[in-house]
Amino acid sequence: VLAEGLGGVRGLTCPYIAPHVRHVFHQFTIRVTGDFGRSRDQLKQMLQDKGIMSEVYYPLPIHRQPLYEDLGYNDTLPNAEKACKEVLSLPVHPLLTTEELEYVVQTIKNL
């Protein structure tokens, strides 16, 4: 429901699902780009205001995580850093009904 409903929304990139495949998502992580008209953090707050929880699981790219400081990544990794500012995981789990997933889709489309 999420992939079909959000697939055509400008400024959102949904996970790729190969044809003839039915995916069981652990996380449904979208990418929110400038074309959406709102930042990822603005979208997250607007969803929360509508009772929809979402999460940024990796706010720092791996090369900036304290555990990996000793690896010596002093250079920036622009794609990883950009992705960390744009990705947002939407709620997806077996207990969500189709109606609840459609509510998520419609809420995002109406923003």
Short mmCIF file of the N, C-alpha and C atoms (twelve columns), coordinates in Angstrom:
data_MODEL
# 
_entry.id   MODEL 
# 
loop_
_atom_site.group_PDB 
_atom_site.id 
_atom_site.type_symbol 
_atom_site.label_atom_id 
_atom_site.label_alt_id 
_atom_site.label_comp_id 
_atom_site.label_asym_id 
_atom_site.label_seq_id 
_atom_site.Cartn_x 
_atom_site.Cartn_y 
_atom_site.Cartn_z 
_atom_site.pdbx_PDB_model_num 
ATOM 1   N N  . VAL A 1   0.827  -1.194  0.000   1 
ATOM 2   C CA . VAL A 1   0.000  0.000   0.000   1 
ATOM 3   C C  . VAL A 1   0.868  1.254   0.000   1 
ATOM 4   N N  . LEU A 2   1.913  1.273   0.833   1 
ATOM 5   C CA . LEU A 2   2.778  2.455   0.895   1 
ATOM 6   C C  . LEU A 2   3.505  2.684   -0.421  1 
ATOM 7   N N  . ALA A 3   4.078  1.632   -0.970  1 
ATOM 8   C CA . ALA A 3   4.838  1.773   -2.213  1 
ATOM 9   C C  . ALA A 3   3.940  2.227   -3.359  1 
ATOM 10  N N  . GLU A 4   2.768  1.613   -3.483  1 
ATOM 11  C CA . GLU A 4   1.863  1.994   -4.563  1 
ATOM 12  C C  . GLU A 4   1.343  3.410   -4.367  1 
ATOM 13  N N  . GLY A 5   1.005  3.755   -3.148  1 
ATOM 14  C CA . GLY A 5   0.411  5.057   -2.882  1 
ATOM 15  C C  . GLY A 5   1.376  6.212   -2.949  1 
ATOM 16  N N  . LEU A 6   2.622  5.979   -2.562  1 
ATOM 17  C CA . LEU A 6   3.601  7.070   -2.513  1 
ATOM 18  C C  . LEU A 6   4.554  7.071   -3.698  1 
ATOM 19  N N  . GLY A 7   4.497  6.046   -4.515  1 
ATOM 20  C CA . GLY A 7   5.436  5.903   -5.622  1 
ATOM 21  C C  . GLY A 7   5.489  7.070   -6.581  1 
ATOM 22  N N  . GLY A 8   4.397  7.757   -6.779  1 
ATOM 23  C CA . GLY A 8   4.379  8.851   -7.742  1 
ATOM 24  C C  . GLY A 8   4.453  10.230  -7.119  1 
ATOM 25  N N  . VAL A 9   4.666  10.311  -5.820  1 
ATOM 26  C CA . VAL A 9   4.693  11.611  -5.147  1 
ATOM 27  C C  . VAL A 9   6.026  12.297  -5.420  1 
ATOM 28  N N  . ARG A 10  5.940  13.487  -5.976  1 
ATOM 29  C CA . ARG A 10  7.146  14.241  -6.312  1 
ATOM 30  C C  . ARG A 10  7.962  14.549  -5.050  1 
ATOM 31  N N  . GLY A 11  9.253  14.282  -5.154  1 
ATOM 32  C CA . GLY A 11  10.155 14.555  -4.043  1 
ATOM 33  C C  . GLY A 11  10.294 13.419  -3.046  1 
ATOM 34  N N  . LEU A 12  9.591  12.322  -3.277  1 
ATOM 35  C CA . LEU A 12  9.725  11.141  -2.418  1 
ATOM 36  C C  . LEU A 12  10.261 9.989   -3.246  1 
ATOM 37  N N  . THR A 13  11.225 9.285   -2.704  1 
ATOM 38  C CA . THR A 13  11.740 8.075   -3.338  1 
ATOM 39  C C  . THR A 13  11.422 6.912   -2.417  1 
ATOM 40  N N  . CYS A 14  10.704 5.947   -2.953  1 
ATOM 41  C CA . CYS A 14  10.328 4.763   -2.185  1 
ATOM 42  C C  . CYS A 14  11.297 3.624   -2.482  1 
ATOM 43  N N  . PRO A 15  11.333 2.630   -1.623  1 
ATOM 44  C CA . PRO A 15  12.178 1.466   -1.908  1 
ATOM 45  C C  . PRO A 15  11.766 0.802   -3.221  1 
ATOM 46  N N  . TYR A 16  12.745 0.294   -3.921  1 
ATOM 47  C CA . TYR A 16  12.474 -0.418  -5.169  1 
ATOM 48  C C  . TYR A 16  11.919 -1.794  -4.843  1 
ATOM 49  N N  . ILE A 17  10.848 -2.133  -5.532  1 
ATOM 50  C CA . ILE A 17  10.270 -3.470  -5.408  1 
ATOM 51  C C  . ILE A 17  10.258 -4.067  -6.805  1 
ATOM 52  N N  . ALA A 18  10.974 -5.152  -6.982  1 
ATOM 53  C CA . ALA A 18  11.063 -5.796  -8.288  1 
ATOM 54  C C  . ALA A 18  9.687  -6.307  -8.721  1 
ATOM 55  N N  . PRO A 19  9.452  -6.308  -10.029 1 
ATOM 56  C CA . PRO A 19  8.178  -6.853  -10.524 1 
ATOM 57  C C  . PRO A 19  7.998  -8.304  -10.067 1 
ATOM 58  N N  . HIS A 20  6.767  -8.682  -9.843  1 
ATOM 59  C CA . HIS A 20  6.403  -10.040 -9.450  1 
ATOM 60  C C  . HIS A 20  6.971  -10.419 -8.080  1 
ATOM 61  N N  . VAL A 21  7.239  -9.411  -7.246  1 
ATOM 62  C CA . VAL A 21  7.761  -9.672  -5.907  1 
ATOM 63  C C  . VAL A 21  6.833  -9.023  -4.895  1 
ATOM 64  N N  . ARG A 22  6.592  -9.710  -3.842  1 
ATOM 65  C CA . ARG A 22  5.841  -9.142  -2.732  1 
ATOM 66  C C  . ARG A 22  6.809  -9.039  -1.571  1 
ATOM 67  N N  . HIS A 23  7.051  -7.822  -1.130  1 
ATOM 68  C CA . HIS A 23  8.064  -7.576  -0.113  1 
ATOM 69  C C  . HIS A 23  7.435  -7.547  1.278   1 
ATOM 70  N N  . VAL A 24  8.129  -8.123  2.234   1 
ATOM 71  C CA . VAL A 24  7.740  -8.025  3.637   1 
ATOM 72  C C  . VAL A 24  8.746  -7.068  4.274   1 
ATOM 73  N N  . PHE A 25  8.318  -5.846  4.468   1 
ATOM 74  C CA . PHE A 25  9.229  -4.817  4.950   1 
ATOM 75  C C  . PHE A 25  9.441  -4.896  6.448   1 
ATOM 76  N N  . HIS A 26  10.679 -4.768  6.832   1 
ATOM 77  C CA . HIS A 26  11.027 -4.567  8.239   1 
ATOM 78  C C  . HIS A 26  10.939 -3.072  8.537   1 
ATOM 79  N N  . GLN A 27  11.389 -2.272  7.574   1 
ATOM 80  C CA . GLN A 27  11.259 -0.818  7.620   1 
ATOM 81  C C  . GLN A 27  10.856 -0.372  6.219   1 
ATOM 82  N N  . PHE A 28  10.012 0.641   6.142   1 
ATOM 83  C CA . PHE A 28  9.687  1.234   4.850   1 
ATOM 84  C C  . PHE A 28  10.296 2.628   4.872   1 
ATOM 85  N N  . THR A 29  11.484 2.728   4.318   1 
ATOM 86  C CA . THR A 29  12.249 3.967   4.395   1 
ATOM 87  C C  . THR A 29  12.165 4.709   3.078   1 
ATOM 88  N N  . ILE A 30  11.668 5.946   3.166   1 
ATOM 89  C CA . ILE A 30  11.570 6.796   1.994   1 
ATOM 90  C C  . ILE A 30  12.677 7.843   2.046   1 
ATOM 91  N N  . ARG A 31  12.928 8.436   0.900   1 
ATOM 92  C CA . ARG A 31  13.896 9.530   0.819   1 
ATOM 93  C C  . ARG A 31  13.113 10.785  0.455   1 
ATOM 94  N N  . VAL A 32  13.270 11.834  1.256   1 
ATOM 95  C CA . VAL A 32  12.551 13.084  1.066   1 
ATOM 96  C C  . VAL A 32  13.535 14.108  0.509   1 
ATOM 97  N N  . THR A 33  13.304 14.518  -0.749  1 
ATOM 98  C CA . THR A 33  14.202 15.484  -1.377  1 
ATOM 99  C C  . THR A 33  13.541 16.855  -1.455  1 
ATOM 100 N N  . GLY A 34  14.305 17.842  -1.872  1 
ATOM 101 C CA . GLY A 34  13.824 19.213  -1.941  1 
ATOM 102 C C  . GLY A 34  12.589 19.388  -2.802  1 
ATOM 103 N N  . ASP A 35  12.392 18.517  -3.787  1 
ATOM 104 C CA . ASP A 35  11.222 18.607  -4.656  1 
ATOM 105 C C  . ASP A 35  9.918  18.360  -3.911  1 
ATOM 106 N N  . PHE A 36  9.995  17.774  -2.731  1 
ATOM 107 C CA . PHE A 36  8.781  17.498  -1.946  1 
ATOM 108 C C  . PHE A 36  8.201  18.794  -1.381  1 
ATOM 109 N N  . GLY A 37  9.046  19.788  -1.194  1 
ATOM 110 C CA . GLY A 37  8.575  21.066  -0.680  1 
ATOM 111 C C  . GLY A 37  8.699  21.211  0.822   1 
ATOM 112 N N  . ARG A 38  9.096  20.157  1.467   1 
ATOM 113 C CA . ARG A 38  9.323  20.163  2.917   1 
ATOM 114 C C  . ARG A 38  10.543 19.298  3.195   1 
ATOM 115 N N  . SER A 39  11.220 19.599  4.271   1 
ATOM 116 C CA . SER A 39  12.366 18.773  4.638   1 
ATOM 117 C C  . SER A 39  11.884 17.479  5.279   1 
ATOM 118 N N  . ARG A 40  12.782 16.555  5.396   1 
ATOM 119 C CA . ARG A 40  12.486 15.291  6.078   1 
ATOM 120 C C  . ARG A 40  12.011 15.560  7.506   1 
ATOM 121 N N  . ASP A 41  12.681 16.465  8.201   1 
ATOM 122 C CA . ASP A 41  12.311 16.752  9.588   1 
ATOM 123 C C  . ASP A 41  10.945 17.429  9.687   1 
ATOM 124 N N  . GLN A 42  10.624 18.290  8.721   1 
ATOM 125 C CA . GLN A 42  9.292  18.898  8.706   1 
ATOM 126 C C  . GLN A 42  8.224  17.842  8.460   1 
ATOM 127 N N  . LEU A 43  8.487  16.943  7.525   1 
ATOM 128 C CA . LEU A 43  7.541  15.863  7.256   1 
ATOM 129 C C  . LEU A 43  7.356  15.004  8.498   1 
ATOM 130 N N  . LYS A 44  8.429  14.662  9.165   1 
ATOM 131 C CA . LYS A 44  8.356  13.850  10.384  1 
ATOM 132 C C  . LYS A 44  7.465  14.524  11.424  1 
ATOM 133 N N  . GLN A 45  7.643  15.812  11.632  1 
ATOM 134 C CA . GLN A 45  6.843  16.545  12.619  1 
ATOM 135 C C  . GLN A 45  5.375  16.627  12.194  1 
ATOM 136 N N  . MET A 46  5.133  16.863  10.920  1 
ATOM 137 C CA . MET A 46  3.750  16.940  10.436  1 
ATOM 138 C C  . MET A 46  3.035  15.596  10.584  1 
ATOM 139 N N  . LEU A 47  3.751  14.515  10.323  1 
ATOM 140 C CA . LEU A 47  3.160  13.190  10.519  1 
ATOM 141 C C  . LEU A 47  2.859  12.960  11.996  1 
ATOM 142 N N  . GLN A 48  3.786  13.328  12.850  1 
ATOM 143 C CA . GLN A 48  3.568  13.159  14.294  1 
ATOM 144 C C  . GLN A 48  2.344  13.954  14.737  1 
ATOM 145 N N  . ASP A 49  2.175  15.154  14.211  1 
ATOM 146 C CA . ASP A 49  1.012  15.974  14.554  1 
ATOM 147 C C  . ASP A 49  -0.294 15.310  14.142  1 
ATOM 148 N N  . LYS A 50  -0.241 14.414  13.153  1 
ATOM 149 C CA . LYS A 50  -1.417 13.681  12.677  1 
ATOM 150 C C  . LYS A 50  -1.519 12.293  13.305  1 
ATOM 151 N N  . GLY A 51  -0.673 12.013  14.297  1 
ATOM 152 C CA . GLY A 51  -0.731 10.731  14.991  1 
ATOM 153 C C  . GLY A 51  0.012  9.612   14.301  1 
ATOM 154 N N  . ILE A 52  0.890  9.946   13.361  1 
ATOM 155 C CA . ILE A 52  1.650  8.939   12.622  1 
ATOM 156 C C  . ILE A 52  3.105  9.014   13.058  1 
ATOM 157 N N  . MET A 53  3.574  7.959   13.647  1 
ATOM 158 C CA . MET A 53  4.967  7.929   14.080  1 
ATOM 159 C C  . MET A 53  5.860  7.541   12.909  1 
ATOM 160 N N  . SER A 54  7.028  8.114   12.875  1 
ATOM 161 C CA . SER A 54  8.049  7.773   11.888  1 
ATOM 162 C C  . SER A 54  9.385  7.879   12.607  1 
ATOM 163 N N  . GLU A 55  10.434 7.420   11.964  1 
ATOM 164 C CA . GLU A 55  11.720 7.389   12.674  1 
ATOM 165 C C  . GLU A 55  12.879 7.615   11.720  1 
ATOM 166 N N  . VAL A 56  13.874 8.306   12.253  1 
ATOM 167 C CA . VAL A 56  15.163 8.451   11.580  1 
ATOM 168 C C  . VAL A 56  16.101 7.513   12.330  1 
ATOM 169 N N  . TYR A 57  16.397 6.384   11.729  1 
ATOM 170 C CA . TYR A 57  17.191 5.383   12.426  1 
ATOM 171 C C  . TYR A 57  18.683 5.681   12.408  1 
ATOM 172 N N  . TYR A 58  19.145 6.362   11.392  1 
ATOM 173 C CA . TYR A 58  20.580 6.624   11.283  1 
ATOM 174 C C  . TYR A 58  20.812 8.111   11.023  1 
ATOM 175 N N  . PRO A 59  20.752 8.925   12.071  1 
ATOM 176 C CA . PRO A 59  20.923 10.372  11.892  1 
ATOM 177 C C  . PRO A 59  22.360 10.775  11.548  1 
ATOM 178 N N  . LEU A 60  23.293 9.891   11.819  1 
ATOM 179 C CA . LEU A 60  24.690 10.120  11.463  1 
ATOM 180 C C  . LEU A 60  25.162 8.993   10.551  1 
ATOM 181 N N  . PRO A 61  25.881 9.333   9.489   1 
ATOM 182 C CA . PRO A 61  26.413 8.251   8.651   1 
ATOM 183 C C  . PRO A 61  27.457 7.450   9.436   1 
ATOM 184 N N  . ILE A 62  27.669 6.245   9.014   1 
ATOM 185 C CA . ILE A 62  28.561 5.345   9.760   1 
ATOM 186 C C  . ILE A 62  29.942 5.951   9.979   1 
ATOM 187 N N  . HIS A 63  30.481 6.633   8.977   1 
ATOM 188 C CA . HIS A 63  31.841 7.158   9.128   1 
ATOM 189 C C  . HIS A 63  31.918 8.287   10.155  1 
ATOM 190 N N  . ARG A 64  30.783 8.781   10.633  1 
ATOM 191 C CA . ARG A 64  30.756 9.815   11.680  1 
ATOM 192 C C  . ARG A 64  30.368 9.253   13.047  1 
ATOM 193 N N  . GLN A 65  30.071 7.971   13.113  1 
ATOM 194 C CA . GLN A 65  29.701 7.343   14.376  1 
ATOM 195 C C  . GLN A 65  30.944 7.211   15.266  1 
ATOM 196 N N  . PRO A 66  30.797 7.477   16.551  1 
ATOM 197 C CA . PRO A 66  31.956 7.396   17.461  1 
ATOM 198 C C  . PRO A 66  32.690 6.055   17.407  1 
ATOM 199 N N  . LEU A 67  31.957 4.963   17.223  1 
ATOM 200 C CA . LEU A 67  32.581 3.638   17.189  1 
ATOM 201 C C  . LEU A 67  33.594 3.509   16.053  1 
ATOM 202 N N  . TYR A 68  33.390 4.265   14.982  1 
ATOM 203 C CA . TYR A 68  34.238 4.128   13.800  1 
ATOM 204 C C  . TYR A 68  35.257 5.252   13.649  1 
ATOM 205 N N  . GLU A 69  35.396 6.108   14.648  1 
ATOM 206 C CA . GLU A 69  36.334 7.226   14.563  1 
ATOM 207 C C  . GLU A 69  37.763 6.766   14.280  1 
ATOM 208 N N  . ASP A 70  38.138 5.637   14.823  1 
ATOM 209 C CA . ASP A 70  39.508 5.143   14.674  1 
ATOM 210 C C  . ASP A 70  39.826 4.655   13.258  1 
ATOM 211 N N  . LEU A 71  38.814 4.560   12.402  1 
ATOM 212 C CA . LEU A 71  39.064 4.107   11.037  1 
ATOM 213 C C  . LEU A 71  39.672 5.202   10.167  1 
ATOM 214 N N  . GLY A 72  39.631 6.429   10.649  1 
ATOM 215 C CA . GLY A 72  40.314 7.514   9.952   1 
ATOM 216 C C  . GLY A 72  39.571 8.135   8.792   1 
ATOM 217 N N  . TYR A 73  38.270 8.067   8.801   1 
ATOM 218 C CA . TYR A 73  37.510 8.731   7.742   1 
ATOM 219 C C  . TYR A 73  37.442 10.222  8.025   1 
ATOM 220 N N  . ASN A 74  38.482 10.940  7.640   1 
ATOM 221 C CA . ASN A 74  38.503 12.377  7.843   1 
ATOM 222 C C  . ASN A 74  37.819 13.106  6.698   1 
ATOM 223 N N  . ASP A 75  37.701 12.434  5.566   1 
ATOM 224 C CA . ASP A 75  37.031 13.024  4.413   1 
ATOM 225 C C  . ASP A 75  35.522 12.913  4.596   1 
ATOM 226 N N  . THR A 76  34.829 13.757  3.902   1 
ATOM 227 C CA . THR A 76  33.383 13.619  3.912   1 
ATOM 228 C C  . THR A 76  32.972 12.594  2.869   1 
ATOM 229 N N  . LEU A 77  31.890 11.959  3.109   1 
ATOM 230 C CA . LEU A 77  31.270 11.037  2.162   1 
ATOM 231 C C  . LEU A 77  29.912 11.655  1.830   1 
ATOM 232 N N  . PRO A 78  29.875 12.512  0.816   1 
ATOM 233 C CA . PRO A 78  28.695 13.346  0.575   1 
ATOM 234 C C  . PRO A 78  27.401 12.582  0.344   1 
ATOM 235 N N  . ASN A 79  27.447 11.454  -0.326  1 
ATOM 236 C CA . ASN A 79  26.208 10.708  -0.557  1 
ATOM 237 C C  . ASN A 79  25.649 10.134  0.740   1 
ATOM 238 N N  . ALA A 80  26.515 9.607   1.578   1 
ATOM 239 C CA . ALA A 80  26.079 9.068   2.865   1 
ATOM 240 C C  . ALA A 80  25.535 10.178  3.752   1 
ATOM 241 N N  . GLU A 81  26.211 11.312  3.766   1 
ATOM 242 C CA . GLU A 81  25.759 12.420  4.603   1 
ATOM 243 C C  . GLU A 81  24.436 12.992  4.107   1 
ATOM 244 N N  . LYS A 82  24.260 13.076  2.802   1 
ATOM 245 C CA . LYS A 82  23.005 13.564  2.239   1 
ATOM 246 C C  . LYS A 82  21.870 12.594  2.571   1 
ATOM 247 N N  . ALA A 83  22.114 11.307  2.412   1 
ATOM 248 C CA . ALA A 83  21.080 10.308  2.705   1 
ATOM 249 C C  . ALA A 83  20.634 10.398  4.160   1 
ATOM 250 N N  . CYS A 84  21.568 10.620  5.070   1 
ATOM 251 C CA . CYS A 84  21.218 10.713  6.489   1 
ATOM 252 C C  . CYS A 84  20.319 11.903  6.784   1 
ATOM 253 N N  . LYS A 85  20.333 12.907  5.934   1 
ATOM 254 C CA . LYS A 85  19.477 14.081  6.118   1 
ATOM 255 C C  . LYS A 85  18.124 13.923  5.426   1 
ATOM 256 N N  . GLU A 86  17.998 12.912  4.583   1 
ATOM 257 C CA . GLU A 86  16.791 12.776  3.763   1 
ATOM 258 C C  . GLU A 86  15.933 11.547  4.068   1 
ATOM 259 N N  . VAL A 87  16.466 10.531  4.717   1 
ATOM 260 C CA . VAL A 87  15.699 9.291   4.874   1 
ATOM 261 C C  . VAL A 87  14.800 9.324   6.108   1 
ATOM 262 N N  . LEU A 88  13.622 8.719   5.937   1 
ATOM 263 C CA . LEU A 88  12.636 8.658   7.006   1 
ATOM 264 C C  . LEU A 88  11.912 7.319   6.893   1 
ATOM 265 N N  . SER A 89  11.841 6.604   7.989   1 
ATOM 266 C CA . SER A 89  11.162 5.308   7.995   1 
ATOM 267 C C  . SER A 89  9.729  5.481   8.473   1 
ATOM 268 N N  . LEU A 90  8.807  5.027   7.638   1 
ATOM 269 C CA . LEU A 90  7.384  5.107   7.937   1 
ATOM 270 C C  . LEU A 90  6.936  3.849   8.662   1 
ATOM 271 N N  . PRO A 91  5.819  3.926   9.378   1 
ATOM 272 C CA . PRO A 91  5.363  2.744   10.116  1 
ATOM 273 C C  . PRO A 91  4.927  1.630   9.170   1 
ATOM 274 N N  . VAL A 92  5.437  0.461   9.436   1 
ATOM 275 C CA . VAL A 92  5.028  -0.715  8.684   1 
ATOM 276 C C  . VAL A 92  5.276  -1.934  9.579   1 
ATOM 277 N N  . HIS A 93  4.203  -2.632  9.868   1 
ATOM 278 C CA . HIS A 93  4.296  -3.873  10.634  1 
ATOM 279 C C  . HIS A 93  3.018  -4.670  10.418  1 
ATOM 280 N N  . PRO A 94  3.003  -5.924  10.745  1 
ATOM 281 C CA . PRO A 94  1.861  -6.787  10.410  1 
ATOM 282 C C  . PRO A 94  0.537  -6.379  11.053  1 
ATOM 283 N N  . LEU A 95  0.568  -5.619  12.132  1 
ATOM 284 C CA . LEU A 95  -0.678 -5.254  12.803  1 
ATOM 285 C C  . LEU A 95  -1.365 -4.039  12.197  1 
ATOM 286 N N  . LEU A 96  -0.677 -3.331  11.288  1 
ATOM 287 C CA . LEU A 96  -1.308 -2.188  10.627  1 
ATOM 288 C C  . LEU A 96  -2.316 -2.687  9.597   1 
ATOM 289 N N  . THR A 97  -3.481 -2.084  9.618   1 
ATOM 290 C CA . THR A 97  -4.507 -2.460  8.650   1 
ATOM 291 C C  . THR A 97  -4.267 -1.706  7.339   1 
ATOM 292 N N  . THR A 98  -4.925 -2.172  6.297   1 
ATOM 293 C CA . THR A 98  -4.856 -1.475  5.013   1 
ATOM 294 C C  . THR A 98  -5.362 -0.048  5.166   1 
ATOM 295 N N  . GLU A 99  -6.405 0.145   5.934   1 
ATOM 296 C CA . GLU A 99  -6.952 1.479   6.155   1 
ATOM 297 C C  . GLU A 99  -5.938 2.392   6.845   1 
ATOM 298 N N  . GLU A 100 -5.206 1.855   7.805   1 
ATOM 299 C CA . GLU A 100 -4.187 2.660   8.496   1 
ATOM 300 C C  . GLU A 100 -3.047 3.034   7.549   1 
ATOM 301 N N  . LEU A 101 -2.641 2.105   6.712   1 
ATOM 302 C CA . LEU A 101 -1.593 2.401   5.739   1 
ATOM 303 C C  . LEU A 101 -2.077 3.433   4.724   1 
ATOM 304 N N  . GLU A 102 -3.334 3.317   4.312   1 
ATOM 305 C CA . GLU A 102 -3.896 4.305   3.391   1 
ATOM 306 C C  . GLU A 102 -3.971 5.684   4.045   1 
ATOM 307 N N  . TYR A 103 -4.217 5.724   5.351   1 
ATOM 308 C CA . TYR A 103 -4.219 6.997   6.085   1 
ATOM 309 C C  . TYR A 103 -2.838 7.647   6.025   1 
ATOM 310 N N  . VAL A 104 -1.786 6.850   6.183   1 
ATOM 311 C CA . VAL A 104 -0.425 7.365   6.072   1 
ATOM 312 C C  . VAL A 104 -0.206 7.959   4.683   1 
ATOM 313 N N  . VAL A 105 -0.594 7.217   3.658   1 
ATOM 314 C CA . VAL A 105 -0.423 7.674   2.276   1 
ATOM 315 C C  . VAL A 105 -1.184 8.976   2.043   1 
ATOM 316 N N  . GLN A 106 -2.458 9.009   2.415   1 
ATOM 317 C CA . GLN A 106 -3.268 10.196  2.162   1 
ATOM 318 C C  . GLN A 106 -2.773 11.406  2.964   1 
ATOM 319 N N  . THR A 107 -2.314 11.159  4.170   1 
ATOM 320 C CA . THR A 107 -1.793 12.257  4.982   1 
ATOM 321 C C  . THR A 107 -0.584 12.883  4.297   1 
ATOM 322 N N  . ILE A 108 0.314  12.057  3.807   1 
ATOM 323 C CA . ILE A 108 1.500  12.576  3.123   1 
ATOM 324 C C  . ILE A 108 1.101  13.296  1.838   1 
ATOM 325 N N  . LYS A 109 0.197  12.727  1.078   1 
ATOM 326 C CA . LYS A 109 -0.222 13.356  -0.175  1 
ATOM 327 C C  . LYS A 109 -0.919 14.690  0.067   1 
ATOM 328 N N  . ASN A 110 -1.583 14.835  1.202   1 
ATOM 329 C CA . ASN A 110 -2.311 16.067  1.494   1 
ATOM 330 C C  . ASN A 110 -1.438 17.168  2.108   1 
ATOM 331 N N  . LEU A 111 -0.202 16.876  2.399   1 
ATOM 332 C CA . LEU A 111 0.670  17.897  3.004   1 
ATOM 333 C C  . LEU A 111 1.119  18.920  1.981   1 
# 
